[in-house]
mmCIF file of N, CA and C in Angstrom:
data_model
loop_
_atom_site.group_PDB
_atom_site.id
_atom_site.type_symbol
_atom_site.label_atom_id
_atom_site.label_comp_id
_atom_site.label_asym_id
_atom_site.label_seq_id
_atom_site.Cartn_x
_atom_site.Cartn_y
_atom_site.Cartn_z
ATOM 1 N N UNK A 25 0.845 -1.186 0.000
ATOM 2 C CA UNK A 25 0.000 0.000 0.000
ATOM 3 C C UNK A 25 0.883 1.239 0.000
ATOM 4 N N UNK A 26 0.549 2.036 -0.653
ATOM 5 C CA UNK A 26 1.553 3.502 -1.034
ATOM 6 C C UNK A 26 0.624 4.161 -0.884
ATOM 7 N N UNK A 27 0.470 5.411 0.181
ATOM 8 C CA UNK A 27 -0.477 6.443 0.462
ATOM 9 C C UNK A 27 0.312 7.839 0.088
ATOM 10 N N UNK A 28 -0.145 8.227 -0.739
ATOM 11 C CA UNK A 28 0.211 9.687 -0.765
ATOM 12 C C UNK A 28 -0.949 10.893 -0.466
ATOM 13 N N UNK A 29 -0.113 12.036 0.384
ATOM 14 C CA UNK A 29 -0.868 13.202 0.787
ATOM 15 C C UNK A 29 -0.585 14.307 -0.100
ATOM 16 N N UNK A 30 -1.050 15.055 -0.155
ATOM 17 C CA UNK A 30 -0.474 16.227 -0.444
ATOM 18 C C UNK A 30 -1.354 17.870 0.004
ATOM 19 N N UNK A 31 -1.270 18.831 0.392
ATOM 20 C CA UNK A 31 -1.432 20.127 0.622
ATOM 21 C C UNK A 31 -0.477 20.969 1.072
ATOM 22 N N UNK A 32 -1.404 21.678 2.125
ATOM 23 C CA UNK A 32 -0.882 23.402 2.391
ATOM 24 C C UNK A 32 -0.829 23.188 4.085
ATOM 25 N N UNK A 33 0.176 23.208 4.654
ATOM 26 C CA UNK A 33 0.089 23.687 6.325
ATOM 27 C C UNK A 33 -0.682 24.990 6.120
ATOM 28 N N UNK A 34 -1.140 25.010 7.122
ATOM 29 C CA UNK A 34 -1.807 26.840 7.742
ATOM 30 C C UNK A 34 -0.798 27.529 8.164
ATOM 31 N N UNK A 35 -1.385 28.879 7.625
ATOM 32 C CA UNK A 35 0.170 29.950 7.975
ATOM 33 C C UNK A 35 0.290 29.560 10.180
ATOM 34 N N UNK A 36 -0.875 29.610 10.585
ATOM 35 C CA UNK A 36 -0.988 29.271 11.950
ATOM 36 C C UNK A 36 -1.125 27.682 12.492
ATOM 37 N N UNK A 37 -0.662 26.956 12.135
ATOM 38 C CA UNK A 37 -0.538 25.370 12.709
ATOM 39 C C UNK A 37 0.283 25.195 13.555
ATOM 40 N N UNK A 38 -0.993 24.435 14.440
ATOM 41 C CA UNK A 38 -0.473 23.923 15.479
ATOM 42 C C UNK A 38 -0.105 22.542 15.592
ATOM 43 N N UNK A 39 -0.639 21.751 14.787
ATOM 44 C CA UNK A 39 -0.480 20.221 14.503
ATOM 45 C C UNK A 39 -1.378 19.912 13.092
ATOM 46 N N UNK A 40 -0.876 18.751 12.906
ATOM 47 C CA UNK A 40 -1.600 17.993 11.768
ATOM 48 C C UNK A 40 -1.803 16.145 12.262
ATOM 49 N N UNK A 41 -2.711 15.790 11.564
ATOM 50 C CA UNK A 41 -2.338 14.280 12.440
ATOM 51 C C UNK A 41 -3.159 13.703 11.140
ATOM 52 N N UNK A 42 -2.241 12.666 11.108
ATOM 53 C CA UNK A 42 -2.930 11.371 9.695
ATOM 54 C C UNK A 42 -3.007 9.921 10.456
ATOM 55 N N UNK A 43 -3.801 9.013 10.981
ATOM 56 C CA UNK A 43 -4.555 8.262 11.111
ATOM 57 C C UNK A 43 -4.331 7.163 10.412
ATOM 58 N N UNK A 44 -4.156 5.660 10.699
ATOM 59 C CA UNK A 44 -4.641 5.045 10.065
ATOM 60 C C UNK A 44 -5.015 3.562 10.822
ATOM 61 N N UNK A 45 -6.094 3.659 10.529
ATOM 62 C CA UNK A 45 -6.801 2.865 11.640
ATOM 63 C C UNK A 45 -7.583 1.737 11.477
ATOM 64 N N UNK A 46 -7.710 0.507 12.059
ATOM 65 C CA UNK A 46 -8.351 -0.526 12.150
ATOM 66 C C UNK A 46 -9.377 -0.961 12.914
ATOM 67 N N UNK A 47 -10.420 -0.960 12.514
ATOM 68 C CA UNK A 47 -11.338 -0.923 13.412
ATOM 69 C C UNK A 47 -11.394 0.433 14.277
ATOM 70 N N UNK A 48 -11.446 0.138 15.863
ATOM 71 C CA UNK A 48 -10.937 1.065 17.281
ATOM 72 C C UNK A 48 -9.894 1.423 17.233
ATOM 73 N N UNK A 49 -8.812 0.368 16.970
ATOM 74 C CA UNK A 49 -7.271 0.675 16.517
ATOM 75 C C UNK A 49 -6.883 1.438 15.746
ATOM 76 N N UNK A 50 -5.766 1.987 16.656
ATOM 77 C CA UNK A 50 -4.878 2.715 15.335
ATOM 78 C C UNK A 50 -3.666 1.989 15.350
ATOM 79 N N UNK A 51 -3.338 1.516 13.723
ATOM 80 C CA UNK A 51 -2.276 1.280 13.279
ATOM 81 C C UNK A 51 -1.379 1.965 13.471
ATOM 82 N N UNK A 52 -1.394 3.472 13.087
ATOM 83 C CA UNK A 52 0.075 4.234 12.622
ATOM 84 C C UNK A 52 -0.669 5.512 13.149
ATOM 85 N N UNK A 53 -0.561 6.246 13.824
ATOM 86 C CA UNK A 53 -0.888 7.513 14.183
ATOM 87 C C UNK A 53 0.607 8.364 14.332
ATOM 88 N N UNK A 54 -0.073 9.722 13.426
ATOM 89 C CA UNK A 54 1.440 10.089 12.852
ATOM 90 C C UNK A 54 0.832 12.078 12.945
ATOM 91 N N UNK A 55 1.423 12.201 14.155
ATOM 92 C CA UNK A 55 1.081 13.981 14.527
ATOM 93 C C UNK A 55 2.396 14.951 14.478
ATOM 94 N N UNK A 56 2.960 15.836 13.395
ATOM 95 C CA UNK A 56 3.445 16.969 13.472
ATOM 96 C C UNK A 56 2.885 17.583 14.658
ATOM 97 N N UNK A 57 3.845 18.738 15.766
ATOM 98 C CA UNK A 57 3.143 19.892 16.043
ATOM 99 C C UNK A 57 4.177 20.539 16.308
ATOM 100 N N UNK A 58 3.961 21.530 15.890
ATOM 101 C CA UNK A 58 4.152 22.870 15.605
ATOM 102 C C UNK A 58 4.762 23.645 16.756
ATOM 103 N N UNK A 59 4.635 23.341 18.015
ATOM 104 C CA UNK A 59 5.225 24.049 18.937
ATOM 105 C C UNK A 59 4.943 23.299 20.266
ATOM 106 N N UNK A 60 5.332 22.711 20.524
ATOM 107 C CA UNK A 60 5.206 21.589 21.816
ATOM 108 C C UNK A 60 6.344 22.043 22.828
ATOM 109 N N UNK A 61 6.037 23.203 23.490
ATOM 110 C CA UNK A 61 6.864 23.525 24.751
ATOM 111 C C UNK A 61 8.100 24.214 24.017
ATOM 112 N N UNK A 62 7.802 25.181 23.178
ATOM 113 C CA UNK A 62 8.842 25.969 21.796
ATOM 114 C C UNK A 62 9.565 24.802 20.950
ATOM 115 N N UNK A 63 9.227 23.087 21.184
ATOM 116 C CA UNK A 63 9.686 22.234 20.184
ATOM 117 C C UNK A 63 8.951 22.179 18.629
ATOM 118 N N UNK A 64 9.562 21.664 17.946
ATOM 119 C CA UNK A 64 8.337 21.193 17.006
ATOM 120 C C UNK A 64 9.182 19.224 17.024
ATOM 121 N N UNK A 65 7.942 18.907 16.888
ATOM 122 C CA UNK A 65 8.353 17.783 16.943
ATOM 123 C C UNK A 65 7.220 16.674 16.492
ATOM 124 N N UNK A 66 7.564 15.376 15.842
ATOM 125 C CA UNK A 66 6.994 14.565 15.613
ATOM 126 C C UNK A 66 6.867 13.185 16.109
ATOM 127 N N UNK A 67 4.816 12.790 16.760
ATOM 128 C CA UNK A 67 4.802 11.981 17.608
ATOM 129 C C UNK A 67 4.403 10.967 16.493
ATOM 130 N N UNK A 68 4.885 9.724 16.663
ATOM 131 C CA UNK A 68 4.511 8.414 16.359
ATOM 132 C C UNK A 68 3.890 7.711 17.223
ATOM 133 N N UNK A 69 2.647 6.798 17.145
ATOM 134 C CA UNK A 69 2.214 5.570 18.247
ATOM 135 C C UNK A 69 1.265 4.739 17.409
ATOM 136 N N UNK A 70 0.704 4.034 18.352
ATOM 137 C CA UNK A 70 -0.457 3.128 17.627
ATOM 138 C C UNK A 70 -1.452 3.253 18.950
ATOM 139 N N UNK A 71 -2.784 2.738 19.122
ATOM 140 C CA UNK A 71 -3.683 2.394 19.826
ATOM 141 C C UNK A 71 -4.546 1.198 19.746
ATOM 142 N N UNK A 72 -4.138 0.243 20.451
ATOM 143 C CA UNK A 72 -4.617 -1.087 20.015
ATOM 144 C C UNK A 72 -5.336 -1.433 21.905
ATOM 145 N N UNK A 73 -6.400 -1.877 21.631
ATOM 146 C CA UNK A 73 -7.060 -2.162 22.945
ATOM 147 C C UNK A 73 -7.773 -0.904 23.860
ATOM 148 N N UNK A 74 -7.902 0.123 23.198
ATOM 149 C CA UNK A 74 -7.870 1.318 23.693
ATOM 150 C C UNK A 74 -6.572 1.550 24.909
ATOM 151 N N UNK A 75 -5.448 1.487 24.442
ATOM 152 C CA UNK A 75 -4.326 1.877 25.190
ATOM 153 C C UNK A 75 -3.279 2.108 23.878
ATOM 154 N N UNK A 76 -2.697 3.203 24.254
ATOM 155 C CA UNK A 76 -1.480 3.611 23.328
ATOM 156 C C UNK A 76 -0.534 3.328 23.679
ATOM 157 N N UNK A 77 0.208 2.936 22.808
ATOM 158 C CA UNK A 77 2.083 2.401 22.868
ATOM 159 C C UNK A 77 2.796 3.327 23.545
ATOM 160 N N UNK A 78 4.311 3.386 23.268
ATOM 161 C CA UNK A 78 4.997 3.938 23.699
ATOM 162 C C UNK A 78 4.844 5.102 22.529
ATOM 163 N N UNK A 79 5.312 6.547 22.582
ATOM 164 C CA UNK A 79 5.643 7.442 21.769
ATOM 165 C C UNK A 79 7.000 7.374 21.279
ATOM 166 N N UNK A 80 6.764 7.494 19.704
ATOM 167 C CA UNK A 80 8.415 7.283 19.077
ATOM 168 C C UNK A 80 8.451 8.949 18.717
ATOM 169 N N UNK A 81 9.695 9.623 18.825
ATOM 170 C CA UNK A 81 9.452 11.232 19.163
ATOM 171 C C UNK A 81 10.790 11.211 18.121
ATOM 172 N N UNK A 82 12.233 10.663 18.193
ATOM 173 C CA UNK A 82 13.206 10.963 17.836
ATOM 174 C C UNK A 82 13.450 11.404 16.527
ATOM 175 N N UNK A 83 13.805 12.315 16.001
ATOM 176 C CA UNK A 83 14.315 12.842 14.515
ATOM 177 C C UNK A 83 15.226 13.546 14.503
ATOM 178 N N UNK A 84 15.917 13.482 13.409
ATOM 179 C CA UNK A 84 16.879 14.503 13.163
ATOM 180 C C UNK A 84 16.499 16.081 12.279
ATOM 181 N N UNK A 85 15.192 15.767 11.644
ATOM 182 C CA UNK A 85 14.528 16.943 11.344
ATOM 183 C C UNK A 85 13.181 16.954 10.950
ATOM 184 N N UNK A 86 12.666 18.165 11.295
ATOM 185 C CA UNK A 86 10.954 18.599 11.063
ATOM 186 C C UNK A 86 10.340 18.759 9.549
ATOM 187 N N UNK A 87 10.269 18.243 8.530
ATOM 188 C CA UNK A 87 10.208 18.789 7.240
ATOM 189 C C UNK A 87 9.029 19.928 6.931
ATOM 190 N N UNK A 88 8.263 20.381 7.638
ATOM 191 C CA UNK A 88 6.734 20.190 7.710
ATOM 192 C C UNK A 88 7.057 21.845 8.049
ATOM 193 N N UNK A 89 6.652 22.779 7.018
ATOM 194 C CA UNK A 89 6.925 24.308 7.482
ATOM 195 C C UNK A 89 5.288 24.939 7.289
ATOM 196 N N UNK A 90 4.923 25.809 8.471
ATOM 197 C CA UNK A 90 3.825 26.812 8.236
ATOM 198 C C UNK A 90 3.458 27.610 7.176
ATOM 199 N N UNK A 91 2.576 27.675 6.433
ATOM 200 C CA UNK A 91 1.873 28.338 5.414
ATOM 201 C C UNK A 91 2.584 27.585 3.865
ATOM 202 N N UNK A 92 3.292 26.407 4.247
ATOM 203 C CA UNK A 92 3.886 25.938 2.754
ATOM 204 C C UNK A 92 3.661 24.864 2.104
ATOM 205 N N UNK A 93 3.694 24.175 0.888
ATOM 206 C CA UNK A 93 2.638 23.059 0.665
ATOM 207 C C UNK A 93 4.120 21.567 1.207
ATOM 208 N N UNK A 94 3.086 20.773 1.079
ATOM 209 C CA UNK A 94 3.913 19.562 1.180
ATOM 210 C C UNK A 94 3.367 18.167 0.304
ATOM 211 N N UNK A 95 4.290 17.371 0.528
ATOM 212 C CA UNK A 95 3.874 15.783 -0.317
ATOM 213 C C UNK A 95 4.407 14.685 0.691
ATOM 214 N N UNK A 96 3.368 14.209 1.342
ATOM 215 C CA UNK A 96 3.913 12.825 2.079
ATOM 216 C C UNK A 96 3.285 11.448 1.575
ATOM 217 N N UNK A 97 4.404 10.716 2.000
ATOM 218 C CA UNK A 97 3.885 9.303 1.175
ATOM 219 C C UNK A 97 4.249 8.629 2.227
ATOM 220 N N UNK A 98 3.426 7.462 2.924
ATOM 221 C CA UNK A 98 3.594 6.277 3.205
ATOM 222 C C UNK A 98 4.047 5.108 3.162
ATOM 223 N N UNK A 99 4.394 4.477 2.813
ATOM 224 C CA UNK A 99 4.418 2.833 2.369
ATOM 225 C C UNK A 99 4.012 1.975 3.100
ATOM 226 N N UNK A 100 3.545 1.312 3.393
ATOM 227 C CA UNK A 100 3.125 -0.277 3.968
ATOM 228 C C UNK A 100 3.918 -1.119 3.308
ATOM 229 N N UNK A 101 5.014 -1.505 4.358
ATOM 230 C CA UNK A 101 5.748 -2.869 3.923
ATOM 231 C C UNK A 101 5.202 -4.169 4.571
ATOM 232 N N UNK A 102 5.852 -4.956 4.754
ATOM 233 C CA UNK A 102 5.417 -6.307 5.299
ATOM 234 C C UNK A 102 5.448 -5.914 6.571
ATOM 235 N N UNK A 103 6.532 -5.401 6.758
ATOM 236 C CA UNK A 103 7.474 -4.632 8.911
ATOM 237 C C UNK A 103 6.761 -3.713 9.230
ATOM 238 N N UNK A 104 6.950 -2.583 8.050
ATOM 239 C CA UNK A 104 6.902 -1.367 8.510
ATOM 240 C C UNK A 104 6.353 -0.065 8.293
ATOM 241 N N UNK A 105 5.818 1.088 8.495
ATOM 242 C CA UNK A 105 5.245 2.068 7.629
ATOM 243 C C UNK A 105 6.660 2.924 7.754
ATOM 244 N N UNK A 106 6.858 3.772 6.246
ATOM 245 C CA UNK A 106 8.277 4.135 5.994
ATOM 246 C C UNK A 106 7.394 5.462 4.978
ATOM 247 N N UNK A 107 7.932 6.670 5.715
ATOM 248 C CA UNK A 107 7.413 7.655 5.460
ATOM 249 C C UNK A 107 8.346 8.676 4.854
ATOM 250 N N UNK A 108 8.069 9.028 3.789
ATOM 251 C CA UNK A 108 8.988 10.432 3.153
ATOM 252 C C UNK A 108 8.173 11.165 3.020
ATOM 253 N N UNK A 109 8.662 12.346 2.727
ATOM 254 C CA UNK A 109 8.072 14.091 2.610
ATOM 255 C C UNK A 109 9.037 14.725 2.121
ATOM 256 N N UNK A 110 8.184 15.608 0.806
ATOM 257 C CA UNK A 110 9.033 16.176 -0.175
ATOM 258 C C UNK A 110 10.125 15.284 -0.951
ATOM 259 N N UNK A 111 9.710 14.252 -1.291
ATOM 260 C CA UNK A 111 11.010 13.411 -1.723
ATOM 261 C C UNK A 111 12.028 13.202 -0.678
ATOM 262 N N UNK A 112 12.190 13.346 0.022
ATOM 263 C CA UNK A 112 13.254 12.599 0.890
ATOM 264 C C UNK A 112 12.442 11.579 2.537
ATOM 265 N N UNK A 113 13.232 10.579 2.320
ATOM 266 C CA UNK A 113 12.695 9.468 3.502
ATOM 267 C C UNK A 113 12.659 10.453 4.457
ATOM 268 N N UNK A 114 11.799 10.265 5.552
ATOM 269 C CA UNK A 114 11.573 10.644 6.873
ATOM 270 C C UNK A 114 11.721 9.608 8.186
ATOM 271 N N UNK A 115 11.310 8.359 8.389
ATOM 272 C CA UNK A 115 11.155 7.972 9.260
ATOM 273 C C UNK A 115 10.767 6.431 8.889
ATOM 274 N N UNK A 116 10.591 5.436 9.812
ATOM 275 C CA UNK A 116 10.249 4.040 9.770
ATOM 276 C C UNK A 116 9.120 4.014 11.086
ATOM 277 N N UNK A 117 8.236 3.426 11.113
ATOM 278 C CA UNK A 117 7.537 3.082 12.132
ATOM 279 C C UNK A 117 7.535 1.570 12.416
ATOM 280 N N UNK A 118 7.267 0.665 12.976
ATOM 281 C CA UNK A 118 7.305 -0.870 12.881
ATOM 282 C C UNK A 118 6.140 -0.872 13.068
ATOM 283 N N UNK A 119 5.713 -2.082 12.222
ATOM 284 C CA UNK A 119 4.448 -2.263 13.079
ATOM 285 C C UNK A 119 3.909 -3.118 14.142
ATOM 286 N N UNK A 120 2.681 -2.207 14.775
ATOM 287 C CA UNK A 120 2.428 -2.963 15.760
ATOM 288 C C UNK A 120 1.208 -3.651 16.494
ATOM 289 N N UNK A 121 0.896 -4.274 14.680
ATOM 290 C CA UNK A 121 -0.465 -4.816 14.945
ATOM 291 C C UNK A 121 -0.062 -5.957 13.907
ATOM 292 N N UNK A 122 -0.755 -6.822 13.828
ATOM 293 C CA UNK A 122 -0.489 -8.051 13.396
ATOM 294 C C UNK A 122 -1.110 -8.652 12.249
ATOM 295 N N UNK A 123 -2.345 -7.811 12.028
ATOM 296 C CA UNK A 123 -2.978 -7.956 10.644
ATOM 297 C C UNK A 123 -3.090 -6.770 9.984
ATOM 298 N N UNK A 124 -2.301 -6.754 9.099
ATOM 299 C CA UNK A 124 -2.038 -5.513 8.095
ATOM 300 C C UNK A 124 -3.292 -5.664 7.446
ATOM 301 N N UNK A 125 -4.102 -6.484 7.028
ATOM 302 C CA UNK A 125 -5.141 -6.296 6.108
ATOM 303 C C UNK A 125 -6.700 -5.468 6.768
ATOM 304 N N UNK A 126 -6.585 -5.377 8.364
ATOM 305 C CA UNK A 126 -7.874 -4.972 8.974
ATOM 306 C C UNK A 126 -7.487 -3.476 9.037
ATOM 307 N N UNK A 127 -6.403 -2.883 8.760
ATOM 308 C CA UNK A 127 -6.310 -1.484 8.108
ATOM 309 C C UNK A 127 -7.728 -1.019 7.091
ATOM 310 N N UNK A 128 -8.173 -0.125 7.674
ATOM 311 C CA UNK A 128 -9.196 0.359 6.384
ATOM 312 C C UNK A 128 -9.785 1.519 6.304
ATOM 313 N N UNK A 129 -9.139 2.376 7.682
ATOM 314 C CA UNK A 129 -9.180 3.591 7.324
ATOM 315 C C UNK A 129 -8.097 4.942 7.395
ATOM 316 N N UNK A 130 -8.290 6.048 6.831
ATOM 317 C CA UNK A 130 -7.371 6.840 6.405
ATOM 318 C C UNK A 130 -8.350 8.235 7.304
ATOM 319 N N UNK A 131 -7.260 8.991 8.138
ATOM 320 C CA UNK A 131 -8.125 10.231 8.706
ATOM 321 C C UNK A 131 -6.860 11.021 8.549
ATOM 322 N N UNK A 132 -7.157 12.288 8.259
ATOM 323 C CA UNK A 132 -6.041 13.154 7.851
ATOM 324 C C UNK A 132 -7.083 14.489 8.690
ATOM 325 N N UNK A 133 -6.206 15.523 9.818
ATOM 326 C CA UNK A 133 -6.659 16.396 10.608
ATOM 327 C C UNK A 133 -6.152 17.591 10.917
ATOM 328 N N UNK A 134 -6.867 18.398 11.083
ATOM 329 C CA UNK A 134 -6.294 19.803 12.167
ATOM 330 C C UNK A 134 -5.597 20.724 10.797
ATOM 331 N N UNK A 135 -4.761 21.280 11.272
ATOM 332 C CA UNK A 135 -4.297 22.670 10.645
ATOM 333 C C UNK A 135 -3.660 22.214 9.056
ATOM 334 N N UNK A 136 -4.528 21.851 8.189
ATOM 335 C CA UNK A 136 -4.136 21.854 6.421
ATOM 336 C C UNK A 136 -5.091 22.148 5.471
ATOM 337 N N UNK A 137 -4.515 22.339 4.455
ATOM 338 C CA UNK A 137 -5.676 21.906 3.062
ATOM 339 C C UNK A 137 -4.946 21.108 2.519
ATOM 340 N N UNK A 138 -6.118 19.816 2.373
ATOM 341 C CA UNK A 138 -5.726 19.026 1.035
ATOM 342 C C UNK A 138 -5.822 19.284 -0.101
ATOM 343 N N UNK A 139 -5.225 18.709 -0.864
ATOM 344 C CA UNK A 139 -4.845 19.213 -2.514
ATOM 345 C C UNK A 139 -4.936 17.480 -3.233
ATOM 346 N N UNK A 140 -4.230 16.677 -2.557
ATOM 347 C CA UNK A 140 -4.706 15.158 -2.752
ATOM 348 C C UNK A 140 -4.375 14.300 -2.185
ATOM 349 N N UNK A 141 -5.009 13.175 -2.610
ATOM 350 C CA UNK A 141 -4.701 12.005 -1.108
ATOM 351 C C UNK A 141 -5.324 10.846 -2.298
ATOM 352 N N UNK A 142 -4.227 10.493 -2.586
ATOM 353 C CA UNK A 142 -4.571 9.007 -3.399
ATOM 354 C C UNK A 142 -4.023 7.660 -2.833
ATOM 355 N N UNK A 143 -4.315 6.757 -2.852
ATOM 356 C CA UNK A 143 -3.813 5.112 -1.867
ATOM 357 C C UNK A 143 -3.986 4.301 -3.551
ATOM 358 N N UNK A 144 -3.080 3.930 -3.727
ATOM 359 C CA UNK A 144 -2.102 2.385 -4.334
ATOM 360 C C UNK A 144 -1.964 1.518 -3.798
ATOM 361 N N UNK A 145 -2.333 0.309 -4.542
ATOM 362 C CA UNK A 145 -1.801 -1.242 -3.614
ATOM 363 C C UNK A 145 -0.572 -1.176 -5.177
ATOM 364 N N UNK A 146 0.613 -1.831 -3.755
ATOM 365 C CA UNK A 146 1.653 -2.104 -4.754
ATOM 366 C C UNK A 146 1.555 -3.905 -4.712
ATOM 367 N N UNK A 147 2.111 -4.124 -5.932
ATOM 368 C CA UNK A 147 2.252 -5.090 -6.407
ATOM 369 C C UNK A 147 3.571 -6.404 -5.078
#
């Protein structure tokens, strides 16, 4: 599965959050924000059982700028969701649910405009 996003941050964003969820579960929950204690920083988790994982926080950079457009893509591997923006990789998530196929929904939130959001099954 290859998910691509694409829009506009808000000149004023505070976060963005893309979703992807199974059932109650979330597979991959994936939140930019914008100013978290003067950070910007990006949270990774999942929610399976109504309890959330641990938060994966670590990066070496924010790609994600106020009032400017962007392009993120996903992948669904067999492991892992493996995320770039703007053409360059961003991050790996593992996964941490066990049936990749009860994935079936897509929520994209908070401070953007979309421009497009198309999903591919890769071969």
């Amino acid at each position: 599965l290859l998910i691509t996003i694409a829009g506009v941050i808000k000149h004023n964003a505070s976060k963005i959050t893309v979703d992807l969820s199974a059932g109650q579960d979330l597979a991959f929950h994936f939140n930019p924000r914008f100013d978290e204690g003067g950070k910007k920083v990006i949270v990774r988790n999942s929610r399976i059982g109504k309890k959330w994982g641990g938060e994966e926080r670590a990066l070496q950079c924010f790609p994600f700028e106020q009032g400017q457009p962007f392009e993120m893509k996903i992948m669904c591997t067999n492991s892992e969701f493996k995320v770039a923006v703007n053409g360059t990789h961003l991050l790996e998530f593992r996964h941490r649910i066990t049936n990749l196929r009860s994935i079936q929904f897509l929520h994209i939130n908070n401070d953007l405009t979309l421009s497009k959001v198309q999903m591919e099954t890769l071969p």
